[in-house]
XYZ file of C-alpha atoms in Angstrom:
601
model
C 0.000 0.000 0.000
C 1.631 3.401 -0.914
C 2.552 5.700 1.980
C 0.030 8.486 2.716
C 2.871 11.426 3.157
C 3.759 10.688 -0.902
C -0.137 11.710 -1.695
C 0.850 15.540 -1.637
C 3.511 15.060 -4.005
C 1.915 12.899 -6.443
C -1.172 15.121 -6.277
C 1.732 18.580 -7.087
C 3.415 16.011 -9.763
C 0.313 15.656 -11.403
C -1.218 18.855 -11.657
C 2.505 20.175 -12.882
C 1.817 17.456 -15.810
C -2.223 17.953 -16.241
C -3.232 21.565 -14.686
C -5.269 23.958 -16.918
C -3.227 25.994 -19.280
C -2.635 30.318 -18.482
C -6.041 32.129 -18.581
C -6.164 36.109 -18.543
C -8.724 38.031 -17.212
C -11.484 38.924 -19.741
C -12.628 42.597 -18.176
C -11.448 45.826 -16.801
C -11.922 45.237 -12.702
C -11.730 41.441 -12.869
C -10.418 39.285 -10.260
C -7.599 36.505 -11.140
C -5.367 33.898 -10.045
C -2.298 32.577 -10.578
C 0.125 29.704 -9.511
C 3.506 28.004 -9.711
C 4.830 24.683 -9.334
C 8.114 24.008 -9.284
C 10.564 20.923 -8.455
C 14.046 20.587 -8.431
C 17.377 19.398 -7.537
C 20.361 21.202 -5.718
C 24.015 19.752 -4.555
C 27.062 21.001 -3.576
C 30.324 20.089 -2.143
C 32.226 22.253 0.158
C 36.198 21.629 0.911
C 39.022 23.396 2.857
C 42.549 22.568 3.113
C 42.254 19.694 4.251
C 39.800 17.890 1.917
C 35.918 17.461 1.782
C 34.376 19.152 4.559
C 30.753 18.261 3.760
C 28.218 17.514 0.655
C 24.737 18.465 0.480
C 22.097 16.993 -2.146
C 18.745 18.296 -1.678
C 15.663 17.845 -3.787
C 12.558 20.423 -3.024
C 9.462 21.161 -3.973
C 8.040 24.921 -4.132
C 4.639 26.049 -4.919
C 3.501 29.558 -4.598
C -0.641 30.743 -5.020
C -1.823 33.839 -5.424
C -4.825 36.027 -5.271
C -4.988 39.665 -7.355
C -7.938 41.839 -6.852
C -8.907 45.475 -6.715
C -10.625 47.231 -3.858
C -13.989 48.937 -5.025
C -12.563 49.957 -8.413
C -9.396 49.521 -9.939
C -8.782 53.352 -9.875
C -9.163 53.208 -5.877
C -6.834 50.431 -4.591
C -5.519 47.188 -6.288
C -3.925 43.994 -3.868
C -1.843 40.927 -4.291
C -2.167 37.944 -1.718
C 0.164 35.135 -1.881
C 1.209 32.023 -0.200
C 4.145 30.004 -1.107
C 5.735 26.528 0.601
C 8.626 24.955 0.271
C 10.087 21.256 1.316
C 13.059 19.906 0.779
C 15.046 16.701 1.713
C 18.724 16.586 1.961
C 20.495 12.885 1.325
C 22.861 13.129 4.157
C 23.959 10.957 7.130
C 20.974 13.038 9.142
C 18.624 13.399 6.583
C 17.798 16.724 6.812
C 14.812 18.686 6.230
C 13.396 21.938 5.734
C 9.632 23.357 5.577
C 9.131 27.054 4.780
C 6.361 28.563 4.912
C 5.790 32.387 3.510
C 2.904 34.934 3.320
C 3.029 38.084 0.959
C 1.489 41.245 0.068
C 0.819 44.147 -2.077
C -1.188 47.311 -1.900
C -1.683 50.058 -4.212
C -3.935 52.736 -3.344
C -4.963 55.219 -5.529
C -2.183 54.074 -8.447
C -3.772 56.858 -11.284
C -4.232 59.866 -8.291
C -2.334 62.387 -7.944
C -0.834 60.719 -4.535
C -0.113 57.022 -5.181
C 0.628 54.566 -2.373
C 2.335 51.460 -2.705
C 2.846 48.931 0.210
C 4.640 45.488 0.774
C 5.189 43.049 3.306
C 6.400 39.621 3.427
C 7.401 36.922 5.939
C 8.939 33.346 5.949
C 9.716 30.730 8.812
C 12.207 28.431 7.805
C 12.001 24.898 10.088
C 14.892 22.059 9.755
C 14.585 17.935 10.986
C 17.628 16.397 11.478
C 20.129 19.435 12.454
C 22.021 19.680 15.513
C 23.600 22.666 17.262
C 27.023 21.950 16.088
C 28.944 25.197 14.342
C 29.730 23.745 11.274
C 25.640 22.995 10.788
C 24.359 25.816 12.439
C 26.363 28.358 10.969
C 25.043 31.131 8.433
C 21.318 29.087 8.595
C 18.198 31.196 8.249
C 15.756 30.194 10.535
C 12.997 33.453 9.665
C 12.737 36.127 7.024
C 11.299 39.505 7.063
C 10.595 42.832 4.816
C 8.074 45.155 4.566
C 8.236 48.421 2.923
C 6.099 51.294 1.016
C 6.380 54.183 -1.296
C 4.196 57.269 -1.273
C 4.509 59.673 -4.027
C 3.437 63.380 -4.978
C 2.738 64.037 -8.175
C 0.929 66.906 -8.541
C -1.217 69.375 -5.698
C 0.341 69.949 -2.459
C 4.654 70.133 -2.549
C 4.496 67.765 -6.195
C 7.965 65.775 -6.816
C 7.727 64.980 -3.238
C 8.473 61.031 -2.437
C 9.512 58.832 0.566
C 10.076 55.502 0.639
C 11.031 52.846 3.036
C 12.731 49.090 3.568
C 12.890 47.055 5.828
C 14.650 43.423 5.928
C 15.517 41.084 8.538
C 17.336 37.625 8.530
C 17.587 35.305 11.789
C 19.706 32.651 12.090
C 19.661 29.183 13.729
C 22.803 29.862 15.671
C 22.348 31.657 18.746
C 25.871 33.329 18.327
C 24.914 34.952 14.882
C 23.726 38.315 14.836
C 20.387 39.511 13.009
C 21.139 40.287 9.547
C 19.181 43.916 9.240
C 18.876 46.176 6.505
C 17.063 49.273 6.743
C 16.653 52.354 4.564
C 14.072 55.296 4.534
C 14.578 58.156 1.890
C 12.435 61.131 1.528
C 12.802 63.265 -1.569
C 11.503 66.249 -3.406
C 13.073 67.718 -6.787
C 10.464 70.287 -8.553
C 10.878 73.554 -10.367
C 8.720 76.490 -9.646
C 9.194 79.120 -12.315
C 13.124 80.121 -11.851
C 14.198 78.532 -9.084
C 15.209 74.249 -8.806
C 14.852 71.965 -5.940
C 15.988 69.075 -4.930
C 16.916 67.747 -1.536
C 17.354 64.011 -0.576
C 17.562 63.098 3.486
C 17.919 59.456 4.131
C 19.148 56.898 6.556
C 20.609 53.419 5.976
C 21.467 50.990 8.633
C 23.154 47.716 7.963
C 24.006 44.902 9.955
C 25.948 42.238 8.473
C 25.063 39.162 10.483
C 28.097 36.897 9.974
C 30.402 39.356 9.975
C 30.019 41.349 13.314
C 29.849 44.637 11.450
C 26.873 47.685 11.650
C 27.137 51.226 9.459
C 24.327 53.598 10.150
C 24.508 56.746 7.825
C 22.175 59.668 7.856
C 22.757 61.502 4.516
C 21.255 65.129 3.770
C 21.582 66.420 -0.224
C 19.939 69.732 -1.349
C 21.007 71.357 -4.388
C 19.086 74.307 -5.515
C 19.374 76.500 -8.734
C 17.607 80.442 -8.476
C 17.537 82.752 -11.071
C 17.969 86.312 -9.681
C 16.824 88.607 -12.134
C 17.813 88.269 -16.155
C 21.630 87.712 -15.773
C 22.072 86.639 -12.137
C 21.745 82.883 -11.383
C 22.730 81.828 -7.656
C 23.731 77.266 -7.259
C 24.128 75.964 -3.896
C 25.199 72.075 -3.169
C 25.477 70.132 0.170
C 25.827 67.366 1.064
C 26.036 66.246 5.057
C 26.679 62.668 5.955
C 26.372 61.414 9.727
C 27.938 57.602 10.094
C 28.318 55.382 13.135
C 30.213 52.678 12.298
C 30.568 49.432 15.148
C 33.104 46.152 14.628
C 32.420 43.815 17.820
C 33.950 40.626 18.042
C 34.434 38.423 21.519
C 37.844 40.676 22.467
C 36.402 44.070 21.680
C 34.044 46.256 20.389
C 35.138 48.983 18.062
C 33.194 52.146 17.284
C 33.980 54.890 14.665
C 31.963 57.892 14.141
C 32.926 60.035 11.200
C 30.508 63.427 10.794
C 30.804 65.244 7.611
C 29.385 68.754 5.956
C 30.311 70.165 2.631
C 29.120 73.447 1.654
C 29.380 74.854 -2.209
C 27.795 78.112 -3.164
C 28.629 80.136 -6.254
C 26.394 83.564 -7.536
C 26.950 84.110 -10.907
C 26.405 87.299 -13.273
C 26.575 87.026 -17.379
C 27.233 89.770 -19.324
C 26.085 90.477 -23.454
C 29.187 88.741 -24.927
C 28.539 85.552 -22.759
C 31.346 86.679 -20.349
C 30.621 85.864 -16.830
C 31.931 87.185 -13.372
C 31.716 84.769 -10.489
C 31.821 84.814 -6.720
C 32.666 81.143 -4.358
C 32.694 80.221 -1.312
C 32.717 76.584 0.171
C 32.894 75.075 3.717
C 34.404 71.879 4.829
C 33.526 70.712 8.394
C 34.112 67.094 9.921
C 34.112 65.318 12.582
C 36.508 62.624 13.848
C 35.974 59.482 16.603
C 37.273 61.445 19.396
C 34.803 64.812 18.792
C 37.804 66.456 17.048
C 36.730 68.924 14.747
C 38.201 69.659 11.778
C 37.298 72.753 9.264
C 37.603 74.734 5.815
C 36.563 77.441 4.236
C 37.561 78.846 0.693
C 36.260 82.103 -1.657
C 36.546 83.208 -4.790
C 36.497 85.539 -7.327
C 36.804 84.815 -10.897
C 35.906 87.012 -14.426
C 35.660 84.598 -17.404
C 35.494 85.915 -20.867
C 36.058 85.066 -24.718
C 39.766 86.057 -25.543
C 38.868 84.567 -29.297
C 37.032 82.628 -31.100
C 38.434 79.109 -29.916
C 40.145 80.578 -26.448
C 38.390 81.306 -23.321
C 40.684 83.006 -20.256
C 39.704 82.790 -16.809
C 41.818 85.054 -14.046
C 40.528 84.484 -10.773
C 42.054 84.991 -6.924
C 41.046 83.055 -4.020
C 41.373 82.991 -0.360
C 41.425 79.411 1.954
C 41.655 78.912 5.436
C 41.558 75.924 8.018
C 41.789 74.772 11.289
C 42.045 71.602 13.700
C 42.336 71.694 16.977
C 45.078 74.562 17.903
C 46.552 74.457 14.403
C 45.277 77.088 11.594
C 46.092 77.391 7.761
C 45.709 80.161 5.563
C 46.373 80.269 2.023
C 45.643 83.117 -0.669
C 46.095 82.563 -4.168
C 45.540 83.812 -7.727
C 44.994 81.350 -10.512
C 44.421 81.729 -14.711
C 42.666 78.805 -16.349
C 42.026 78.837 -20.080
C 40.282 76.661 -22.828
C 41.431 76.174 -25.991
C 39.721 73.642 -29.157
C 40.853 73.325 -32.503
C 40.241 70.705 -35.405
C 43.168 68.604 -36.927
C 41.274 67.007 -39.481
C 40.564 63.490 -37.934
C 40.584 64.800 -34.467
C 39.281 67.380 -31.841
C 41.347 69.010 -29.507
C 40.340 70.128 -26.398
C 42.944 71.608 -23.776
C 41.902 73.045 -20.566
C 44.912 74.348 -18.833
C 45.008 76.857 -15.253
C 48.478 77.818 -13.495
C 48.244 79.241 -9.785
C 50.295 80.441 -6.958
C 49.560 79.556 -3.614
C 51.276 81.397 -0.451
C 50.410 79.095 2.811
C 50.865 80.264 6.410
C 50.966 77.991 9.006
C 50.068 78.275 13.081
C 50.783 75.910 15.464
C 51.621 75.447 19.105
C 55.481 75.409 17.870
C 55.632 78.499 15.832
C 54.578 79.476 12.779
C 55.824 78.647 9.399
C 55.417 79.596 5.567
C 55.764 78.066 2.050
C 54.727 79.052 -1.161
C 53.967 76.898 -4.356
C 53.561 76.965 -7.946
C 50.828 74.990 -9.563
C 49.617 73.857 -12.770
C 47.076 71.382 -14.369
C 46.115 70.677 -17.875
C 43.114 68.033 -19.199
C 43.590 66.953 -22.519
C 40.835 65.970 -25.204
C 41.298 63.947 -27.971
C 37.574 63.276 -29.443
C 37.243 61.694 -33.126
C 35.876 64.162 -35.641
C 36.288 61.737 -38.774
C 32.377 60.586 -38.560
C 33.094 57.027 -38.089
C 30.938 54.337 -36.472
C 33.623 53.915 -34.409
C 33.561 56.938 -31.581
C 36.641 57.141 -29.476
C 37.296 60.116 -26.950
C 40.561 59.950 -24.669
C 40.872 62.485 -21.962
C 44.150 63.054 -20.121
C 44.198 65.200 -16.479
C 47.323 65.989 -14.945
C 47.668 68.592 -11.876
C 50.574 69.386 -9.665
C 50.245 70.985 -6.273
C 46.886 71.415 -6.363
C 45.161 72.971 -3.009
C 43.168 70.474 -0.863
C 40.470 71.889 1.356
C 37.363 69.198 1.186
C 38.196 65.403 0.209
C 36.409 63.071 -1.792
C 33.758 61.159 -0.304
C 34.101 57.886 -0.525
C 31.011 56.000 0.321
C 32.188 52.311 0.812
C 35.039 53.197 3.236
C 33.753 53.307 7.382
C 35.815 56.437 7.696
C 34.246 58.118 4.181
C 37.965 58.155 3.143
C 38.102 62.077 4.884
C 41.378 62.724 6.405
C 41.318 66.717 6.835
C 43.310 68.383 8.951
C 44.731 71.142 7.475
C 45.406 72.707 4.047
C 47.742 70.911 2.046
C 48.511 70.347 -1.760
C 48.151 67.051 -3.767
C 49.282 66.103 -7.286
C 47.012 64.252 -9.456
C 46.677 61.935 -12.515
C 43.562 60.751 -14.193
C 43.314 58.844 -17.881
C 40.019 58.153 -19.355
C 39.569 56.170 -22.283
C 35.780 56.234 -23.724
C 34.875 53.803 -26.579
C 31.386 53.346 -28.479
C 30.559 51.932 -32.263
C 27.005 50.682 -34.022
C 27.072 48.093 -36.582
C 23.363 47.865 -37.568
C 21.661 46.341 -34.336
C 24.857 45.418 -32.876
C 26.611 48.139 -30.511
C 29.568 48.604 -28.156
C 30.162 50.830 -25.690
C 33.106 51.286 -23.379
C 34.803 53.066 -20.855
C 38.295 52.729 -18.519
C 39.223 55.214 -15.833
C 42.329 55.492 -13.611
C 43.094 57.920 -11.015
C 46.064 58.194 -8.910
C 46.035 61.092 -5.971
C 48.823 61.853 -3.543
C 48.866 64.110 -1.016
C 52.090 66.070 0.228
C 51.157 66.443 3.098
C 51.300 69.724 5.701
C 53.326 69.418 8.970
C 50.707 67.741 10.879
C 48.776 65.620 7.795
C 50.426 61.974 7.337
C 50.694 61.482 3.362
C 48.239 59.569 1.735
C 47.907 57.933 -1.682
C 44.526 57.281 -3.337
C 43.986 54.987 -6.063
C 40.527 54.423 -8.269
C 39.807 52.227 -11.134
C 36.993 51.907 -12.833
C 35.512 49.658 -16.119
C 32.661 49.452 -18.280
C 32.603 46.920 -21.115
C 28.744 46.152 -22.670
C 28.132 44.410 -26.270
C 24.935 43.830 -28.094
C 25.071 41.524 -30.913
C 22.250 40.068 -32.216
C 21.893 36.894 -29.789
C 24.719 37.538 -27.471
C 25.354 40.120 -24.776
C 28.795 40.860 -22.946
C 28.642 43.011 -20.329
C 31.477 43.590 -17.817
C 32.211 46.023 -14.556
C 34.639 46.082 -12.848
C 36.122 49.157 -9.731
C 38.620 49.536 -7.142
C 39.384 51.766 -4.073
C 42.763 51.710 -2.691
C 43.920 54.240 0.148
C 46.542 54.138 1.906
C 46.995 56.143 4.996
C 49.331 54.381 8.043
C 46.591 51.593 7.316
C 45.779 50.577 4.158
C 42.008 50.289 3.183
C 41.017 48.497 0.029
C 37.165 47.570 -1.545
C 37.519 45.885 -5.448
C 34.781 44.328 -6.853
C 34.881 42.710 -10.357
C 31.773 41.282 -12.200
C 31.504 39.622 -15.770
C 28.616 38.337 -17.834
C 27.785 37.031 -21.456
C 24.830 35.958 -22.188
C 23.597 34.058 -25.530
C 19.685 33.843 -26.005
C 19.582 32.363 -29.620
C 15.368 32.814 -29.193
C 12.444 34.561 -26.718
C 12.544 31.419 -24.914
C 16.055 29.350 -24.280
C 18.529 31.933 -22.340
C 22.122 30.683 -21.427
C 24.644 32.819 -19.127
C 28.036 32.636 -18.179
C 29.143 35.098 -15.158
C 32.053 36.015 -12.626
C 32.057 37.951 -9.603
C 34.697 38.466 -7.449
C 34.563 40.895 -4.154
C 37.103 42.372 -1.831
C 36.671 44.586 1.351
C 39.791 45.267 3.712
C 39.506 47.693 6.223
C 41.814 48.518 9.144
C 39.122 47.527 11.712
C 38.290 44.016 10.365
C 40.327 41.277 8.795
C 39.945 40.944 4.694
C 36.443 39.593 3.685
C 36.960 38.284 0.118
C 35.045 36.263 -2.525
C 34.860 34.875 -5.933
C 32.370 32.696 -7.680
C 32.256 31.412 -11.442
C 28.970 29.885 -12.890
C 26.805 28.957 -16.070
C 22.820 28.521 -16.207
C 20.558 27.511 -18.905
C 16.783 28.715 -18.736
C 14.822 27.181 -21.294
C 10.706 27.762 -22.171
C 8.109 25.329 -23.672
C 4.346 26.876 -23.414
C 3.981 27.020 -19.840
C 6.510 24.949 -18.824
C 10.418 26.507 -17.874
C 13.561 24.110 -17.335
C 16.804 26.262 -15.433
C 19.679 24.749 -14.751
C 23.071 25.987 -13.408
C 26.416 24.809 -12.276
C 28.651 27.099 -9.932
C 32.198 27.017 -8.211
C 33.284 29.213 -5.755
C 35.516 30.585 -2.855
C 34.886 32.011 0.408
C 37.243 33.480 3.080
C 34.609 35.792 5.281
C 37.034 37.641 7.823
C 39.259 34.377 7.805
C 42.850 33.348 6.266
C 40.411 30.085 5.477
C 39.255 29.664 2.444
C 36.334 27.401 1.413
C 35.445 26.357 -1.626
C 31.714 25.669 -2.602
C 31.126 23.885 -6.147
C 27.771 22.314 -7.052
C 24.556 22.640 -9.519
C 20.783 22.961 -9.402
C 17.777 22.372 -11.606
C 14.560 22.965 -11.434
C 11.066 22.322 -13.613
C 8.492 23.981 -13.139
C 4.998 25.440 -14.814
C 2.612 28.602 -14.362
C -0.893 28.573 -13.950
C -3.585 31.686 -13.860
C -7.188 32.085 -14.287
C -9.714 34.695 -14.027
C -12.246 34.625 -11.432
C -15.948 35.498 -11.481
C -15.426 38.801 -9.507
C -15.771 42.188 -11.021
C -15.058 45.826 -9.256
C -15.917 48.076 -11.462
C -17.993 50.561 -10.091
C -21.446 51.400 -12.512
C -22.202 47.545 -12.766
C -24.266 45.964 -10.551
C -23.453 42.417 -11.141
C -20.367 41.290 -9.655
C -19.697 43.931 -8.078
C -17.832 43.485 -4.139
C -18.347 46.242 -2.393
């Protein structure tokens, strides 16, 4: 007699094989259905040093059912319900298993008002037979997922432009000693333009927690630019940006907490004259804000008068004035600069050279005296853009500066300490190259672009030298059936500690018709930061998706390697499948409000 507890899966096998084919619904306002059955197949190996460490072979079955309606009329409110399951069986020496079990949902309110509201929420317990508490089991399993989230928009009435939107995710884990993973991010925003003046102004907060690795970053980030036009010839642009981050490494020894506050300040009025010439005034401000409450800050102004010496040269004389101060240490620094632009054609190229020399005289104060140096400058950026009309456009650009005058740093996102180290006024050198790439052949196109950056500071009498090095890659072909695309970017700073993030991705992609797709990828990730130990990864892989009427096959193969925080590195290697078909139907309910019948008030 067959066993009762294979009835659900013959009953899933056979409506994969014999379930009614995709419906739609037939009228504006009606309710539908839809569902998806899916089986498959996943196994993997994973091996250290010292050999085989485990294998895992699981076959699962996942079905998901949902219900889409609309709440009195389809203009008012429209809803998604869905449930999904999924079991799985591992062949192992324990014979794991694992049930989850997940509710979802989605709410639009008024999606063709003028204040649209959008709302999501889902949640899945994960449950497991057959594990132990043991580490090497327990560690990195899910046992519960969370997110929820909405969007509210603006569009027209009362501030339009306005938006704010908010996630919220959250990942527990079987092993007590794990943290929650957490991910959370609100963003309000407004960007509108009200006869001669532009807004826009962006205030958000992200926190992450990273789970496995004992590492939080919680930034609050405040952006407002804002254009104004002043009359016919006077135009006013101000920029800031203020970033607040709390950054906390805690491990078993010691917890570790760096706090780096930051506010930049750009404003610039500007006055045009008949013969486009234009006379500007500048002034910026630099504040930040170390781990200790040190505070460290700059301020710079400027005058400038820019005007057409010919037809192809543009001169720019302007003088400036910079000054700042940490702790019991000040810098001062006036300066006059010239700048000017030249193009000219040479036949099968443009030229572009933009070119500025400046003197800089900086004073010095500090609790041992006072001291005084003085420094030539220059900088040119070279264009090279083809003019020959080719399919084939290429543009190289060339920047080279020497004893340039630092007041605000980059801001470098991805670093913990935003990669500010302002103290005091000091001059860096710089080289950039940028080599931009982009041809059609019918419906095929490329498009390319490499950039490298190399910035060193000199350094004042209290500011340790630093070095700064960027790369960045774009690589994307279209041709016909096949698709390359490749990114690729580095950070590297070194400062007494050396901080690195590189991350590296590559993908081609052949899809020969609408439904078989085949991809090939790499990714590889790096993140080393003085307060944690190098987290680094790389994975290779291949999948195949292919479509038959309402039927999809996906398979892929993977290998990769893992050293989280660790001078051990794992390797995971493995492949999946999975078959499964799509169902939907209408149902006999109608909102649609001016029709009795059907009708669900």
């Amino acid at each position: 007699m067959p066993s009762l507890r294979r009835f659900p899966l013959a009953l899933l096998v056979g409506w994969l094989v014999c379930g009614p084919s995709m419906a739609r619904a037939q009228r504006f306002g009606q309710w539908s259905w839809d569902a998806f059955v899916g089986v498959g197949q996943r196994q993997n190996e994973t091996l250290d040093d010292s050999g085989l460490l485990s294998t895992y072979d699981q076959r699962r079955i996942r079905t998901i059912l949902g219900l889409n309606g609309f709440i009195l009329h389809p203009h008012i409110g429209q809803f998604r319900l869905a449930l999904s399951t999924l079991a799985s069986r591992s062949k192992t020496p324990e014979k794991l298993t694992n049930q989850s079990w997940g509710a979802s949902g989605e709410l639009v309110l008024f999606p063709y008002n003028h204040i649209p509201m959008t709302f999501h929420a889902a949640h899945n317990i994960l449950s497991y037979d057959g594990l132990t508490q043991e580490e090497t089991q327990t560690f990195g399993i899910p046992s519960s997922v969370t997110s929820w989230g909405g969007t509210i928009k603006i569009r027209r009435g009362f501030l339009p432009g306005l938006r704010f939107a908010t996630d919220y995710s959250l990942i527990k884990f079987e092993d007590p000693g794990i943290n929650d993973q957490l991910h959370e991010n609100q963003v309000l925003s407004w960007a509108t333009s009200s006869g001669k003046a532009r807004h826009r102004i962006v205030a958000s907060r992200r926190k992450k927690q990273y789970g496995i690795i004992p590492l939080t970053t919680e930034d609050w980030t405040l952006d407002i630019q804002e254009h104004l036009e002043l009359g016919k010839r006077w135009t006013w642009d101000l920029f800031n940006l203020g970033i607040l981050r709390d950054t906390t490494y805690e491990t078993e020894e010691q917890t570790t907490n760096q706090n780096t506050d930051l506010l930049q300040l750009q404003n610039r009025l500007n006055r045009t004259f008949r013969k486009n010439d234009i006379f500007s005034l500048g002034y910026s401000l630099g504040l930040t804000r170390n781990n200790d409450g040190a505070t460290a800050q700059g301020h710079s102004s400027s005058v400038s008068y820019s005007w057409t010496a010919r037809e192809n040269l543009r001169l720019t004389p302007s003088l400036s004035f910079a000054f700042s101060r940490f702790e019991s240490r000040k810098s001062y620094a006036p300066g006059a600069s010239l700048a000017a632009i030249w193009n000219r054609n040479f036949g099968p190229v443009d030229l572009v050279v933009n070119g500025n020399v400046s003197y800089n005289e900086i004073r010095r104060d500090t609790v041992d005296g006072t001291g005084k140096e003085s420094s030539l400058g220059f900088g040119t950026d070279i264009s090279i853009r083809d003019a020959t009309g080719s399919k084939l456009n290429k543009e190289l650009s060339i920047l080279l500066a020497r004893n340039e005058l630092r007041i605000n740093d980059q801001v470098l996102t991805d670093l913990p300490d935003l990669g500010i180290s302002t103290t005091e006024l000091s001059l860096q050198d710089q080289v950039k190259i940028r080599l931009t790439m982009d041809r059609q052949w019918g419906r095929a196109r490329l498009s390319s672009y490499l950039d490298w950056q190399l910035l060193r500071n000199s350094g004042g009498s209290e500011t340790p030298d630093f070095t700064r090095q960027t790369w960045q890659h774009n690589l994307n072909l279209d041709w016909r059936l096949l698709t390359l695309s490749t990114t690729g970017n580095l950070i590297y700073l070194r400062q007494e500690e050396s901080r690195k993030i590189a991350s590296v991705y590559a993908f081609l992609g052949w899809k020969p018709w609408r439904r078989l797709r085949t991809k090939l990828y790499y990714r590889y990730e790096l993140r080393e930061f003085d307060i944690t130990s190098a987290s680094k990864r790389d994975r290779f892989g291949a999948s195949l998706a292919i479509g038959v009427g309402d039927y999809s096959l996906n398979g892929s193969v993977y290998y990769g390697r893992d050293a989280p925080g660790s001078d051990n590195e794992n390797i995971y290697q493995g492949f999946s499948w999975t078959i499964s078909r799509r169902f939907a139907g209408w149902l006999p309910f109608i909102s649609n409000v001016g029709r009795r019948r059907g009708v669900i008030l």
